[in-house]
XYZ file of C-alpha atoms in Angstrom:
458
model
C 20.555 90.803 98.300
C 18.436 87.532 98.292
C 17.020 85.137 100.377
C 19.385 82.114 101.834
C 18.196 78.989 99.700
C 18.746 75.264 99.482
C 19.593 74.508 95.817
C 20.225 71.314 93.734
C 22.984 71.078 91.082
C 22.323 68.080 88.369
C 25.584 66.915 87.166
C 26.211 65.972 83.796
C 25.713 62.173 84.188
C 22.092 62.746 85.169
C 22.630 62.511 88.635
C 22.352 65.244 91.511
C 24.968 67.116 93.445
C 24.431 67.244 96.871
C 22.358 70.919 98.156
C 24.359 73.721 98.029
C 23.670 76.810 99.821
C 23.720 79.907 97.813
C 24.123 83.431 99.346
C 21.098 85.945 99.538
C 22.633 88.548 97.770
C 23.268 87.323 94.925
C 20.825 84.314 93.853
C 17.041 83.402 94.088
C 14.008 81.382 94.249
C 13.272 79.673 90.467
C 12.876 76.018 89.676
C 15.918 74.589 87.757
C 15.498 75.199 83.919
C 15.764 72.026 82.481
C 17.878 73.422 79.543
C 20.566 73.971 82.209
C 23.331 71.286 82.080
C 25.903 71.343 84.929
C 28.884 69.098 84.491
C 30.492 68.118 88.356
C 33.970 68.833 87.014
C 35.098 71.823 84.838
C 38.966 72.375 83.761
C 40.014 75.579 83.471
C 41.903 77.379 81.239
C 45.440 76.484 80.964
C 46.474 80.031 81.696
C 43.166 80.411 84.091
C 42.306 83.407 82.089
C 44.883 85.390 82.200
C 44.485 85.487 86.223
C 47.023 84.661 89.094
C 45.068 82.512 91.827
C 45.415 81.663 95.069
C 46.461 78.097 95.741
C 44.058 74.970 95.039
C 42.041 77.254 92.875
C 41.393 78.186 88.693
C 39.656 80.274 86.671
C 38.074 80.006 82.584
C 36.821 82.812 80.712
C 32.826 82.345 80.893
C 32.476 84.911 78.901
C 34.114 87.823 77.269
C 33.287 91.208 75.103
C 29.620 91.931 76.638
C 30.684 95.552 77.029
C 31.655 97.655 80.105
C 30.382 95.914 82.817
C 29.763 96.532 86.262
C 27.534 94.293 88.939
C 26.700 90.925 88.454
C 24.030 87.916 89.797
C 23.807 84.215 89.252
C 20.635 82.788 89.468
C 20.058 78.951 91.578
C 19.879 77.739 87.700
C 23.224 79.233 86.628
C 22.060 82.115 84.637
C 24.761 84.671 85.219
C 23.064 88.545 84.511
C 25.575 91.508 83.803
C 24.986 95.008 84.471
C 26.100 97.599 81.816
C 27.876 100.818 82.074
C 27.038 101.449 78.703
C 24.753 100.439 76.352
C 25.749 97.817 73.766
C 23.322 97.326 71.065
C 21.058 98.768 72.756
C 20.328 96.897 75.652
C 21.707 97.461 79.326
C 22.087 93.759 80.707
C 23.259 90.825 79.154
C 21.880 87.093 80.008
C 24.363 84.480 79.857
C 23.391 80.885 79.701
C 26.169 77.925 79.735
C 23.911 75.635 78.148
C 26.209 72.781 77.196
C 27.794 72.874 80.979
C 31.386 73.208 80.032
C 31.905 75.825 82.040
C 31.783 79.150 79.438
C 28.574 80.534 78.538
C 27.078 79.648 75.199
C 23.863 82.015 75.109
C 23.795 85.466 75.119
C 20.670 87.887 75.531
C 20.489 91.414 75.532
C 17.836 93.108 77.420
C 16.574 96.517 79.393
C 17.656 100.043 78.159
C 19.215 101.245 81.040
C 22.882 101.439 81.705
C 23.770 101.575 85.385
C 25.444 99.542 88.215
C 22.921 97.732 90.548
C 22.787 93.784 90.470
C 20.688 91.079 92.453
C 18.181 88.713 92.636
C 15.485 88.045 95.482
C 12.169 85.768 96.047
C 12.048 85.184 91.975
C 13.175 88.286 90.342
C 15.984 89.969 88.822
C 16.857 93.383 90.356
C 19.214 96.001 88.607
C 19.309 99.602 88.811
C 20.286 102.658 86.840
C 21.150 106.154 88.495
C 17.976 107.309 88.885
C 16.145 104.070 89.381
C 16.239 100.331 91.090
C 13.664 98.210 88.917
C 13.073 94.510 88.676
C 12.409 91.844 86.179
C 10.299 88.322 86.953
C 12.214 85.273 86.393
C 10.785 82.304 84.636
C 12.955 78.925 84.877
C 16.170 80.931 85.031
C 15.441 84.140 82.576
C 14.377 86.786 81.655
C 11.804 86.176 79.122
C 11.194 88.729 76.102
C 7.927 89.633 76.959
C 8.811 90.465 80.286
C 7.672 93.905 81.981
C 10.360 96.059 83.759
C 8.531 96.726 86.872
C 9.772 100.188 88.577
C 10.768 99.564 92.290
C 12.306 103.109 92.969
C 11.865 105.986 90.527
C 11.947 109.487 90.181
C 15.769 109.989 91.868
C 17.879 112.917 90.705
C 20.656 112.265 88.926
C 24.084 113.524 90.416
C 27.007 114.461 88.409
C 29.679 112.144 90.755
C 28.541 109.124 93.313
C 25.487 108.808 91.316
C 26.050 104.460 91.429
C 22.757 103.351 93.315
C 24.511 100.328 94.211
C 21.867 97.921 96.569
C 21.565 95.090 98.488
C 18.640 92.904 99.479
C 17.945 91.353 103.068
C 16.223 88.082 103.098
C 13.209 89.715 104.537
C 13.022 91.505 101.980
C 14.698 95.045 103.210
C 16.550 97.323 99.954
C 19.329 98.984 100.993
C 20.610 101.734 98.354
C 23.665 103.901 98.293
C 23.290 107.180 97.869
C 26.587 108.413 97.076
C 27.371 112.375 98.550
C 27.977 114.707 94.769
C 31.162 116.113 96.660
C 34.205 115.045 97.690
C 34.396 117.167 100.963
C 31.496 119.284 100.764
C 33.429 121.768 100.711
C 32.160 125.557 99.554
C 33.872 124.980 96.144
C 34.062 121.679 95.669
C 37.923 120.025 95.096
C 39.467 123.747 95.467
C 42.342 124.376 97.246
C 41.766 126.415 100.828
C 37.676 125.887 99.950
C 36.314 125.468 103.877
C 33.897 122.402 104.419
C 30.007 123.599 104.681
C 29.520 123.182 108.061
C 26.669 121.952 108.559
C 27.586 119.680 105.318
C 23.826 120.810 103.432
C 24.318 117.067 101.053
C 23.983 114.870 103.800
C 20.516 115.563 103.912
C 19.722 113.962 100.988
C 22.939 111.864 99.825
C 25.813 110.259 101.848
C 24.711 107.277 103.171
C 22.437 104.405 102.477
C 18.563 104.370 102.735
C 16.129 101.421 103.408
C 13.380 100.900 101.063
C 11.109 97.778 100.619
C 12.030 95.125 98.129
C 8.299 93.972 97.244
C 6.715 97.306 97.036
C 6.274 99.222 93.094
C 6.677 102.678 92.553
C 8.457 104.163 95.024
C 10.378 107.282 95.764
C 12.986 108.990 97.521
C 10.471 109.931 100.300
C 8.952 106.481 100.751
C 12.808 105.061 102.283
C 14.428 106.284 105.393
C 17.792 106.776 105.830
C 19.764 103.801 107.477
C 22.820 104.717 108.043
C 25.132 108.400 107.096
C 28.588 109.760 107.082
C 29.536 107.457 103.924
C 30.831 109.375 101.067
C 30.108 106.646 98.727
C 29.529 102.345 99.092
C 29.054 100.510 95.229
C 30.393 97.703 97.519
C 27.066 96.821 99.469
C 26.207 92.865 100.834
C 23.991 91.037 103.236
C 25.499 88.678 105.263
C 23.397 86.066 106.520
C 25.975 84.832 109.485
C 25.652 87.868 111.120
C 22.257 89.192 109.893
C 23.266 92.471 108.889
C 24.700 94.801 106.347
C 28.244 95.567 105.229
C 29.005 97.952 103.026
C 32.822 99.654 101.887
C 33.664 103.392 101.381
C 35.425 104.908 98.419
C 37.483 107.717 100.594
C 38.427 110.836 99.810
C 40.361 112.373 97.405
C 42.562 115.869 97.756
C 44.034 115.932 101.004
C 47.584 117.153 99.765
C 45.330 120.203 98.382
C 45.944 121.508 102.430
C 49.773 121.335 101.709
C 51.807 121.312 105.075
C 51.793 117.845 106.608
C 49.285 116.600 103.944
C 52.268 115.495 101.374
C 51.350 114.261 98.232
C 52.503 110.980 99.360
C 50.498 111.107 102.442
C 47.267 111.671 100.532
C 48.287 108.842 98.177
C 47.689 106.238 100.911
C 45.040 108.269 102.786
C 42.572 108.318 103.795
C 41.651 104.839 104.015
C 39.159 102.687 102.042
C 37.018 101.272 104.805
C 35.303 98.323 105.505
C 32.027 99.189 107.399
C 29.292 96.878 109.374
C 26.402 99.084 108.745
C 24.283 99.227 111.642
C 20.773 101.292 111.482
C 21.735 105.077 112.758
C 25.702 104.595 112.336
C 27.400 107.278 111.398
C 31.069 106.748 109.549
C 32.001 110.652 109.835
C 32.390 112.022 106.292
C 32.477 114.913 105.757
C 34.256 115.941 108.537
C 36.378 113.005 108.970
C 38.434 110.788 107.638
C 39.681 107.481 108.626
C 44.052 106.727 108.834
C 44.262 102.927 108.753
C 47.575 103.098 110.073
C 46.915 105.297 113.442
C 43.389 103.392 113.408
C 41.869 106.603 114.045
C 39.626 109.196 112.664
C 41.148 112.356 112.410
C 39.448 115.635 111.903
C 39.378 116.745 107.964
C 41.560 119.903 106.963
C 38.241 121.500 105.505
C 37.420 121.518 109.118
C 40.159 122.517 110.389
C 42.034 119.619 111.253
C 45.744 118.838 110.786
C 46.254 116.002 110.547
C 46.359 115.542 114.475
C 43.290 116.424 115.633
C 40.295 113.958 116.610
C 37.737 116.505 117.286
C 34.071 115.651 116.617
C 35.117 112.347 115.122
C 35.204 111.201 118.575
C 32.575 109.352 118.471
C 32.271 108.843 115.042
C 32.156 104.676 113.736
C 34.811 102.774 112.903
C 35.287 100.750 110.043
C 36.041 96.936 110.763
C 38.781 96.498 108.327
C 40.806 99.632 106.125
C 42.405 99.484 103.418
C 45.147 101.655 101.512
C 43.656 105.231 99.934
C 42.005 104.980 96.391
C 41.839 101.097 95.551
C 38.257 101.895 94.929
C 36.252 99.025 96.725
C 33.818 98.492 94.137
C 32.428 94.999 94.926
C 31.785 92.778 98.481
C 30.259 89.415 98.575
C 29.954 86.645 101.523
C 30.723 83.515 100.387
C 28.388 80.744 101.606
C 30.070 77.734 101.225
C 28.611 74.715 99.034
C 29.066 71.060 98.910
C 29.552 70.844 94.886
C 33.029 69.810 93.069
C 33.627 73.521 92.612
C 33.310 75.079 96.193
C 35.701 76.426 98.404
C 36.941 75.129 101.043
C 35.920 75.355 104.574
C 37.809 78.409 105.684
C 36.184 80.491 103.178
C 32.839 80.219 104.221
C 31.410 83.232 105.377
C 34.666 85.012 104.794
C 34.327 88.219 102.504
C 35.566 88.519 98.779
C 36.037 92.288 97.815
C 36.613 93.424 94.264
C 39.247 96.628 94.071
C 38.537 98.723 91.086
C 42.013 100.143 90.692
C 43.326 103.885 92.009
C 43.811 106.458 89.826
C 45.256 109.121 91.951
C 48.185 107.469 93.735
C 50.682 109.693 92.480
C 53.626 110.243 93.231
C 53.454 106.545 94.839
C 52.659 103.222 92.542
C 48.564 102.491 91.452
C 46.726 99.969 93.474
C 44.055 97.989 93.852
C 43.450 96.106 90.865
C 42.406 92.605 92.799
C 40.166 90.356 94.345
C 40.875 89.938 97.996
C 39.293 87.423 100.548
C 39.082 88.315 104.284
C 38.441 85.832 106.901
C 35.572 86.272 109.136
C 34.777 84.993 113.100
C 31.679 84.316 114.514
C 31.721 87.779 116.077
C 31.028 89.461 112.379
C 34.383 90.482 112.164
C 37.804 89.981 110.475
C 39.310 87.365 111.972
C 42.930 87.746 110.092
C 44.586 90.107 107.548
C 42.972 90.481 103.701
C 44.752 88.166 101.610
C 45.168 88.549 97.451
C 42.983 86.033 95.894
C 43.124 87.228 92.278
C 45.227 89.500 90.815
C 46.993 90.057 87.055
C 43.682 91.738 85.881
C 45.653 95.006 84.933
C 48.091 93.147 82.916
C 51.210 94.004 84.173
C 53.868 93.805 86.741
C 52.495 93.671 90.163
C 54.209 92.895 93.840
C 53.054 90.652 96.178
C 52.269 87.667 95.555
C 48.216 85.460 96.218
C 47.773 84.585 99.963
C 49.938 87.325 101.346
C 49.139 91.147 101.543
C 52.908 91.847 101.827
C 53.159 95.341 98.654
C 49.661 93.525 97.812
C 48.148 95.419 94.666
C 51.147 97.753 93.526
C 51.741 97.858 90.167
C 53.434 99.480 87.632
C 50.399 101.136 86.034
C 51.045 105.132 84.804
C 46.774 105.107 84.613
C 43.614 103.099 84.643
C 43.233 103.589 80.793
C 46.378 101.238 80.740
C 44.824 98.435 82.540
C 44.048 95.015 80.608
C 40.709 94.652 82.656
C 39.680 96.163 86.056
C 37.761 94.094 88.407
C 34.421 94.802 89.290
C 31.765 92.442 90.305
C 31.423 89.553 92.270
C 28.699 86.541 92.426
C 28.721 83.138 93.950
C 26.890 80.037 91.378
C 25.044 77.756 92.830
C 28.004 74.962 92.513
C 29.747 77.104 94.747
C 32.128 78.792 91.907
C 33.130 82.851 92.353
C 31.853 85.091 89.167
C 34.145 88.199 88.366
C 33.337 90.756 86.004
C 35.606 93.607 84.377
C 34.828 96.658 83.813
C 37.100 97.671 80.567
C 35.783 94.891 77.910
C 33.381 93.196 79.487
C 34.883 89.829 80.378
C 33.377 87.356 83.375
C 35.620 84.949 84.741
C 34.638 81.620 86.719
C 36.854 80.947 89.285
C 36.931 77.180 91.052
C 38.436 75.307 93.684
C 40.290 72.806 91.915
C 43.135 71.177 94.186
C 40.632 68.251 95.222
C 40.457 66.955 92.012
C-alpha cells in the first residue's frame, strides 16, 4: 500500500546496514527516529514462539496481549502499528516501538477510537480503517504523535452486517484500493436458506462485491467519489500491491452452503469447495460471484446451484476470470504480502523475493472433514506475475495443536485436529515486512505479533 523506498538500517555498533528495500504496502517515507536502535543480529526464542518454521528461519514474540488484532504496518524506522478488532482501553491501534533493538518491542501506545481491520502506510502517513471509514494519521520520525489529527480519507460508508472489513491497499502512485465485501453469501432471495433462488440480476453488486479505487491524497471522500475496479468478489481482507508486476492482487473468502442444494453437493464436497482464490486484479475483471464459483480441483468455474447449476454446468461463468492460484474451501485468506527482499542480517533469501506470503485465518465450517487453514504460506512467483510452483507452509502451530504436513511441503498442509476456532491458541492474521527484511505476524485471538527471521546464515 506504499511507495517502493530505499531505507537504511543502523546496527547496533553504530554502523549502517547496507539499503534495504521495503515493500509499498506496507512501509513509508519518514526519516529514521534516532531513538530507534537496530541490532544486525537478533536470536530468537528458543521455542521461536511457539511457531514451527520453515528451514533456515526463527521467530521471537515482539509482542504479545495488545488485544484482538487484525492488520498490521511497519514503518522504514521499525515502528510496527496494529489494527484492533476491539477496543482495548479505549484506543483502536497500538504503537509498538523496540527501542532497545533486541528484537521485542519495549513501548507501547494506544491511540484512535476506532476498531476495524485496514493497515498501511504511504508517502509519510499511517493509514487504517474502520467499517465505515479509511482515515490516516501523519507520521513524525516513526509515530504517531499525541497531538496528532485523524484526518478522514473515506467517510460516510454504510455499515453491513457480514463482509463489512474495508480491507485496502495503496499503489505507489498513490491509487486506494478498498474491499467492499458483498452482505450475502449467494445473494440469494433469503439469504443462507435452503432452496432460496439467487437474485438474478444479483441487486448487491451494485454497491458491494468487489473493490473500488479511490485516491490516497485526497480528504473527505465518499462512496461516490471511487469507481469500481474490479467485481464478482464476494469478499478480499487479503489485498497487496506488488511492485514486480505493477498491479493488484487480492484473495477471495468463498462461499459457504453449497451442501444446502443436497444431491451431488455432499457435505464433504462443500467442505473443500468452493475454492479460496488467489486473484490478479485487473481494472474491469470480473471473478463471477454470485453466480459462480470456482473448483480448484477441475480448475473451473462452475455455475452456482442458486442458479441453477449442478455441479456440472459452466454456463455464464464462461468467461468469467480465473484466479491464479486456489486454495482448499474456508481457510479464510485473511492476509497477502510481497516480500521485497533486503540485504540486512535478517532477510530472506533470494528465492523469496517477490514471492507471496498469505496469512490463513482458520475454517470454521469444514465439517464433517478436519479444520484448516491456520498458517502462513509462501508462494513462489515468475517474472510473468504468476505462481511459479505450489504454496508451501511457512508457519504453522498457531492453533496449538496437532496438525499434518509438515513446513516446505503442502502434502495434508493445514489439517488439524481443531473441533472450532474458539479452540485455537492464536489464529493468524496479518502480515508486514521491517525494514531489515524480517516478516511481522499478528493473531487475531490475544493479540500477539511475532518476528520471524532468516537465521541459517548466521
Amino acid at each position: 500500500m506504499k511507495a517502493t523506498l530505499l531505507l537504511l538500517t543502523a546496527v547496533a555498533v553504530g554502523a549502517m546496514a547496507s539499503p534495504t528495500t521495503i515493500p509499498p504496502s506496507k512501509n513509508a517515507k519518514a526519516n529514521p527516529a534516532k531513538n530507534h536502535v537496530f541490532k544486525s543480529v537478533i536470536a530468537p526464542d528458543p521455542d521461536n514462539g511457539g511457531l514451527k518454521l520453515a528451514s533456515g528461519f526463527g521467530a521471537l514474540t515482539f509482542a504479545d496481549n495488545l488485544g484482538k488484532a487484525r492488520h498490521i504496518a511497519v514503518d522504514n524506522v521499525g515502528t510496527v502499528f496494529v489494527k484492533l478488532e476491539k477496543l482495548n482501553e479505549g484506543k483502536g491501534i497500538v504503537e509498538l516501538v523496540d527501542g532497545d533493538g533486541d528484537g521485542r518491542a519495549d513501548q507501547t501506545i494506544k491511540f484512535g477510537d476506532n476498531t476495524g481491520t485496514g493497515m498501511g502506510i504511504y508517502n509519510g502517513y499511517l493509514y487504517a480503517s474502520s467499517d465505515t471509514s479509511v482515515y490516516r494519521y501523519k507520521l513524525t520520525n516513526g509515530k504517531v504523535m499525541e497531538t496528532t489529527p485523524m484526518e478522514p480519507v473515506i467517510a460516510g460508508l454504510t455499515l453491513q452486517r457480514q463482509h463489512a472489513s474495508k480491507s485496502f491497499a495503496i499503489s505507489p502512485d498513490g491509487k486506494l484500493f478498498v474491499n467492499f465485501g458483498a452482505p450475502s453469501n449467494a445473494c440469494q432471495e433469503k439469504d443462507r436458506q435452503k432452496g432460496s433462488k439467487g437474485m438474478d440480476p444479483c441487486p448487491i453488486l451494485e454497491e458491494y462485491g468487489g473493490i473500488w479505487q479511490f485516491d490516497a491524497n485526497k480528504l473527505n471522500q465518499h462512496k461516490a467519489d471511487g469507481k469500481r475496479y474490479a467485481t464478482g468478489i464476494r469478499n478480499a481482507v487479503a489485498l497487496d500491491w506488488n511492485t514486480a508486476t505493477n498491479s493488484l492482487y487480492a484473495l477471495q473468502h468463498g462461499r459457504d452452503n453449497l451442501n444446502n442444494w443436497g444431491g451431488v453437493f455432499t457435505d464433504e464436497m462443500s467442505a473443500e469447495l468452493p475454492s479460496e482464490e488467489f486473484l490478479m486484479v485487473k481494472e474491469g475483471a470480473d471473478f463471477g460471484w454470485p453466480y459462480c464459483y470456482n473448483n480448484q480441483y477441475k480448475n473451473q468455474k462452475f455455475l452456482a446451484p442458486e442458479y441453477g447449476g449442478d455441479g456440472t454446468k459452466i454456463d455464464r461463468c464462461a468467461g468469467k476470470d480465473k484466479p491464479i492460484m486456489a486454495f482448499p474451501g474456508h481457510w479464510a485468506p485473511n492476509d497477502l504480502l510481497f516480500y521485497t527482499g533486503g540485504t540486512g542480517a535478517n532477510a530472506f533469501p533470494a528465492r523469496y523475493k517477490n514471492g507471496a506470503f498469505v496469512c490463513f485465518h482458520g475454517s470454521w465450517n469444514r465439517a464433517p472433514l478436519k479444520q484448516g487453514g491456520y498458517f502462513v504460506a509462501f508462494i513462489p512467483f515468475g517474472k510473468d506475475g504468476r505462481p511459479s510452483g505450489k504454496y508451501e507452509v511457512f508457519a504453522e502451530n498457531f492453533a496449538g495443536v496437532a496438525e499434518q504436513g509438515k513446513p516446505g511441503t503442502d502434502v495434508n498442509a493445514g489439517k488439524l485436529d481443531l473441533a472450532s476456532p474458539g479452540d485455537a491458541k492464536a489464529r493468524p492474521v496479518g502480515l508486514a515486512q521491517g525494514p531489515d527484511g524480517s516478516l511481522y505476524i499478528s493473531d487475531s485471538v490475544k493479540g500477539k505479533v511475532w518476528r520471524v527471521m532468516y537465521t541459517a546464515r548466521k
